[in-house]
Short mmCIF file of C-alpha atoms and ligand atoms in Angstrom, two decimals:
data_model
loop_
_atom_site.label_atom_id
_atom_site.label_comp_id
_atom_site.label_asym_id
_atom_site.label_seq_id
_atom_site.Cartn_x
_atom_site.Cartn_y
_atom_site.Cartn_z
CA MET B 3 12.74 28.06 -9.71
CA LYS B 4 11.53 30.58 -7.17
CA LYS B 5 14.28 33.00 -6.04
CA VAL B 6 13.97 32.38 -2.08
CA PHE B 7 16.10 31.65 0.82
CA ALA B 8 15.10 28.05 2.12
CA ARG B 9 15.12 27.51 5.84
CA THR B 10 16.88 24.13 6.14
CA SER B 11 17.68 22.57 9.34
CA ASN B 12 21.13 23.92 9.19
CA VAL B 13 19.82 27.33 8.79
CA GLU B 14 17.50 26.96 11.71
CA ARG B 15 20.25 25.74 13.98
CA PHE B 16 22.42 28.82 12.68
CA ILE B 17 19.61 31.31 13.47
CA LEU B 18 19.33 29.93 16.97
CA SER B 19 23.08 30.26 17.63
CA MET B 20 23.17 33.65 16.26
CA SER B 21 20.46 34.69 18.47
CA ARG B 22 22.11 33.05 21.59
CA LEU B 23 25.30 34.80 20.58
CA GLN B 24 23.54 38.27 20.42
CA ASN B 25 21.88 37.67 23.72
CA ARG B 26 24.65 36.11 25.60
CA GLN B 27 25.05 37.08 29.23
CA GLU B 28 27.81 39.29 30.55
CA GLY B 29 31.06 37.16 30.75
CA ILE B 30 30.10 34.74 28.19
CA PRO B 31 32.47 34.86 25.17
CA GLY B 32 30.88 35.78 21.98
CA MET B 33 32.82 34.19 19.27
CA ALA B 34 31.46 31.29 17.01
CA LEU B 35 32.53 28.99 14.44
CA VAL B 36 30.35 27.76 11.75
CA TYR B 37 31.94 24.92 9.59
CA GLY B 38 31.05 22.15 7.25
CA GLU B 39 31.75 20.84 3.59
CA PRO B 40 31.60 23.27 0.67
CA GLY B 41 28.05 23.93 -0.91
CA LEU B 42 26.03 23.41 2.05
CA GLY B 43 25.02 27.05 2.35
CA LYS B 44 27.29 28.53 4.96
CA THR B 45 28.08 31.61 2.95
CA LYS B 46 24.59 32.20 1.79
CA THR B 47 23.06 31.79 5.15
CA ALA B 48 25.57 34.23 6.66
CA LEU B 49 24.68 36.85 4.03
CA TRP B 50 20.93 36.28 4.46
CA TRP B 51 21.33 36.85 8.09
CA ILE B 52 23.03 40.08 7.58
CA ALA B 53 20.62 41.46 5.50
CA GLN B 54 18.24 41.44 8.26
CA ASN B 55 20.61 42.08 11.20
CA ASP B 56 23.59 44.21 12.02
CA GLY B 57 26.50 42.42 10.47
CA VAL B 58 29.38 42.84 8.12
CA PHE B 59 30.83 40.19 5.85
CA ILE B 60 34.68 39.57 5.08
CA ARG B 61 35.78 37.26 2.53
CA THR B 62 39.26 36.15 3.47
CA LYS B 63 41.78 35.72 0.80
CA LYS B 64 44.54 33.14 0.52
CA LEU B 65 47.35 35.77 0.97
CA MET B 66 45.48 37.78 3.63
CA THR B 67 47.73 39.34 6.19
CA GLY B 68 46.77 41.02 9.76
CA ARG B 69 47.01 44.51 7.92
CA TRP B 70 44.77 43.49 5.14
CA LEU B 71 42.08 41.73 7.08
CA LEU B 72 42.06 44.91 9.30
CA GLU B 73 41.72 47.16 6.21
CA GLU B 74 38.84 45.03 4.93
CA ILE B 75 36.97 45.10 8.34
CA VAL B 76 37.58 48.84 8.72
CA ALA B 77 36.21 49.69 5.16
CA GLU B 78 33.52 47.22 5.88
CA LEU B 79 32.64 49.12 9.06
CA GLY B 80 32.26 52.17 6.76
CA GLU B 81 35.57 54.16 7.34
CA ALA B 82 38.37 54.96 5.13
CA PRO B 83 41.28 52.61 6.40
CA MET B 84 44.34 54.42 7.76
CA ARG B 85 47.86 53.42 6.98
CA ARG B 86 49.43 52.36 10.16
CA ILE B 87 48.33 48.91 11.57
CA SER B 88 47.82 50.33 15.09
CA ASP B 89 45.53 52.82 13.65
CA LEU B 90 43.51 50.38 11.67
CA PHE B 91 43.12 48.41 14.93
CA ARG B 92 41.88 51.49 16.66
CA GLN B 93 39.65 52.39 13.84
CA ALA B 94 37.93 48.91 14.02
CA GLN B 95 37.72 49.18 17.68
CA GLU B 96 36.21 52.61 17.86
CA GLN B 97 33.65 51.68 15.11
CA LEU B 98 32.57 48.41 16.94
CA LEU B 99 32.34 50.27 20.53
CA GLU B 100 30.16 52.86 18.85
CA HIS B 101 28.04 50.47 16.93
CA PRO B 102 28.41 46.95 17.88
CA ARG B 103 28.30 44.49 14.85
CA THR B 104 28.53 40.85 14.34
CA ILE B 105 31.57 40.27 12.05
CA PHE B 106 31.52 37.17 9.73
CA VAL B 107 34.78 36.04 8.42
CA ASP B 108 34.17 33.54 5.55
CA GLU B 109 36.85 31.09 4.23
CA ALA B 110 38.49 31.29 7.93
CA ASP B 111 40.55 28.33 6.79
CA TYR B 112 43.07 30.58 4.98
CA LEU B 113 43.86 32.09 8.40
CA SER B 114 44.15 28.79 10.21
CA HIS B 115 48.00 28.86 9.85
CA ASP B 116 48.36 32.53 11.24
CA ALA B 117 48.25 32.63 14.73
CA ARG B 118 48.79 36.42 14.84
CA VAL B 119 45.90 37.13 12.63
CA LEU B 120 43.62 34.89 14.58
CA GLU B 121 44.97 36.52 17.72
CA THR B 122 44.02 40.13 16.08
CA LEU B 123 40.45 38.81 15.62
CA ARG B 124 40.18 37.39 19.28
CA ASP B 125 41.67 40.83 20.75
CA LEU B 126 39.28 42.80 18.57
CA HIS B 127 36.32 40.73 20.14
CA ASP B 128 37.78 41.09 23.76
CA ILE B 129 38.03 44.52 23.57
CA THR B 130 34.79 45.48 21.76
CA GLY B 131 32.51 42.55 22.73
CA SER B 132 31.28 42.34 19.19
CA PRO B 133 30.44 39.02 18.25
CA ILE B 134 32.75 37.43 15.71
CA VAL B 135 31.90 34.39 13.59
CA LEU B 136 34.44 32.38 11.60
CA ILE B 137 33.18 30.34 8.77
CA GLY B 138 35.22 27.39 7.61
CA MET B 139 35.32 24.24 5.93
CA ASP B 140 34.79 20.74 7.22
CA GLN B 141 38.03 20.28 9.26
CA ALA B 142 37.98 23.92 10.58
CA ASP B 143 36.95 22.91 14.02
CA LYS B 144 40.10 20.45 14.31
CA LYS B 145 42.41 23.01 12.64
CA LEU B 146 41.37 25.70 15.17
CA ALA B 147 41.12 23.49 18.22
CA ARG B 148 45.01 24.05 18.47
CA TYR B 149 44.76 27.61 19.20
CA LYS B 150 43.10 27.26 22.67
CA HIS B 151 42.62 30.85 23.46
CA LEU B 152 40.62 31.15 20.58
CA TYR B 153 38.67 27.97 20.70
CA ASP B 154 37.83 28.61 24.23
CA ARG B 155 35.90 31.75 22.97
CA PHE B 156 33.63 29.96 20.62
CA SER B 157 30.47 29.93 22.66
CA GLU B 158 28.51 28.52 19.58
CA ILE B 159 29.74 25.97 16.99
CA VAL B 160 27.35 25.36 14.19
CA HIS B 161 28.14 22.39 12.13
CA PHE B 162 26.41 22.55 8.65
CA LYS B 163 25.50 18.75 7.85
CA SER B 164 24.77 17.15 4.41
CA LEU B 165 21.25 17.91 3.42
CA THR B 166 18.57 15.26 4.63
CA GLU B 167 15.56 14.11 2.58
CA GLN B 168 13.22 16.28 4.90
CA ASP B 169 15.66 19.22 3.79
CA ILE B 170 15.26 18.38 0.24
CA ARG B 171 11.29 18.11 0.69
CA MET B 172 11.49 21.46 2.19
CA ILE B 173 13.88 23.10 -0.41
CA ALA B 174 11.86 21.61 -3.36
CA ASP B 175 8.40 22.90 -1.69
CA GLN B 176 9.87 26.32 -1.18
CA LEU B 177 11.80 26.80 -4.50
CA CYS B 178 10.63 24.45 -7.18
CA GLU B 179 7.76 25.48 -9.51
CA VAL B 180 6.37 22.09 -9.87
CA ALA B 181 5.29 19.46 -7.32
CA LEU B 182 7.75 16.67 -6.48
CA SER B 183 6.43 13.01 -5.31
CA ASP B 184 7.85 11.70 -2.23
CA ASP B 185 9.72 9.15 -4.44
CA ALA B 186 11.23 11.77 -6.48
CA ILE B 187 12.53 13.53 -3.17
CA SER B 188 13.98 10.06 -2.34
CA TYR B 189 15.58 9.84 -5.66
CA ILE B 190 17.21 13.17 -5.45
CA ALA B 191 18.38 12.43 -1.92
CA GLY B 192 20.15 9.43 -3.32
CA GLN B 193 21.94 11.73 -6.04
CA ALA B 194 22.68 14.79 -3.98
CA ASN B 195 23.18 16.22 -0.76
CA LYS B 196 24.41 19.58 -1.45
CA PHE B 197 22.65 22.73 -2.33
CA ARG B 198 24.02 23.25 -5.84
CA LYS B 199 23.26 19.81 -6.90
CA ILE B 200 19.91 19.69 -5.48
CA VAL B 201 19.02 22.87 -7.30
CA VAL B 202 20.22 21.32 -10.55
CA TRP B 203 17.74 18.47 -9.96
CA LEU B 204 14.94 20.83 -9.18
CA TYR B 205 15.54 22.58 -12.62
CA ARG B 206 15.69 19.27 -14.27
CA ALA B 207 12.34 18.47 -12.59
CA GLU B 208 10.83 21.81 -13.83
CA ALA B 209 11.93 21.16 -17.36
CA ILE B 210 10.56 17.73 -17.44
CA ALA B 211 7.18 18.97 -16.10
CA LYS B 212 7.23 21.60 -18.72
CA ALA B 213 8.00 19.22 -21.71
CA ASN B 214 5.40 16.79 -20.72
CA SER B 215 2.67 18.99 -19.14
CA LEU B 216 2.98 17.39 -15.95
CA LYS B 217 1.71 18.54 -12.56
CA THR B 218 3.71 16.22 -10.30
CA VAL B 219 7.17 14.95 -10.97
CA SER B 220 8.13 11.46 -9.73
CA ALA B 221 11.40 9.43 -9.45
CA GLN B 222 10.42 7.63 -12.73
CA HIS B 223 10.42 11.05 -14.43
CA LEU B 224 13.90 11.96 -13.03
CA ASN B 225 15.51 8.68 -13.64
CA GLY B 226 17.40 8.94 -16.71
CA ALA B 227 17.15 12.68 -16.78
CA GLY B 228 20.64 13.31 -15.21
CA LYS B 229 22.41 11.06 -17.57
N1 ADP Q 14 19.16 28.16 2.06
C1 ADP Q 14 19.43 28.63 0.89
N2 ADP Q 14 18.41 28.72 0.13
C2 ADP Q 14 18.65 29.04 -1.28
N3 ADP Q 14 19.68 28.72 -1.82
C3 ADP Q 14 20.90 28.38 -1.12
C4 ADP Q 14 20.62 28.23 0.45
N4 ADP Q 14 21.82 27.81 1.03
C5 ADP Q 14 22.67 27.72 -0.35
N5 ADP Q 14 21.99 28.13 -1.29
C6 ADP Q 14 22.45 28.18 -2.63
O1 ADP Q 14 23.41 27.01 -2.80
C7 ADP Q 14 24.66 27.28 -3.39
C8 ADP Q 14 25.83 26.90 -2.16
O2 ADP Q 14 26.04 27.88 -1.25
P1 ADP Q 14 27.03 28.37 -0.43
O3 ADP Q 14 26.69 29.33 0.70
O4 ADP Q 14 28.08 29.09 -1.29
O5 ADP Q 14 27.75 27.19 0.52
P2 ADP Q 14 28.96 27.11 1.18
O6 ADP Q 14 29.43 28.65 1.59
O7 ADP Q 14 28.80 26.15 2.31
O8 ADP Q 14 29.92 26.50 0.49
C9 ADP Q 14 24.72 28.75 -3.71
O9 ADP Q 14 24.46 28.82 -4.86
C10 ADP Q 14 23.59 29.23 -2.81
O10 ADP Q 14 23.07 30.48 -3.51
MG1 MG Q 15 31.21 29.55 1.32
#
């Protein structure tokens, strides 16, 4: 398997939303929500984007408080977190004003019960103008909709959808070391619609090709391999 990042249709929509977020006009709020079922590539896509743009990545923890979140943000922005929560907020604010960066908050579902933490993120965005992107699970849009002042600031909402047959073709062409016939792609689409599972099928295809000296793997070869 080639270790490359595949540009699926979800990824393309993510890239467009992020560039609109960076280039938005004055007065347009700059928060975004990225959501969808686990395993569709939300985290990976955010990390890939950060690798080539200015951004920091915060992985939310279940027990995270406002202070803990601010400490992580300040540390990711490259400063040693101070003790008092008011100092932490000021540190984050000064860093972002000096050097605006997009903050990605992954697993934001953990914060969806905590209005104060969400309001802290909103305040940080309002004061600094730096984009803040919340990444969450499938119902994250509904969970967050009740925080109207937050929700109103989502100028971009990216729904990561189940991978389509076309996505699987794209992923196979970019990652797999062996060619797959169209019926093999349809077969995989019938078995899996998440990245991890699709990659498992691509590994199987590579193994089958190797064992049988095949140039192209078809549905018939795959059928039975997953059992
Ligand atoms: N575009 C991509 N190209 C290559 N591998 C990917 C891509 N998107 C996701 N993956 C892989 O698929 C798996 C699931 O992705 P992840 O980002 O953890 O999903 P999510 O955050 O939506 O639950 C990971 O192993 C990840 O490395
Ligand atoms: Mg994730």
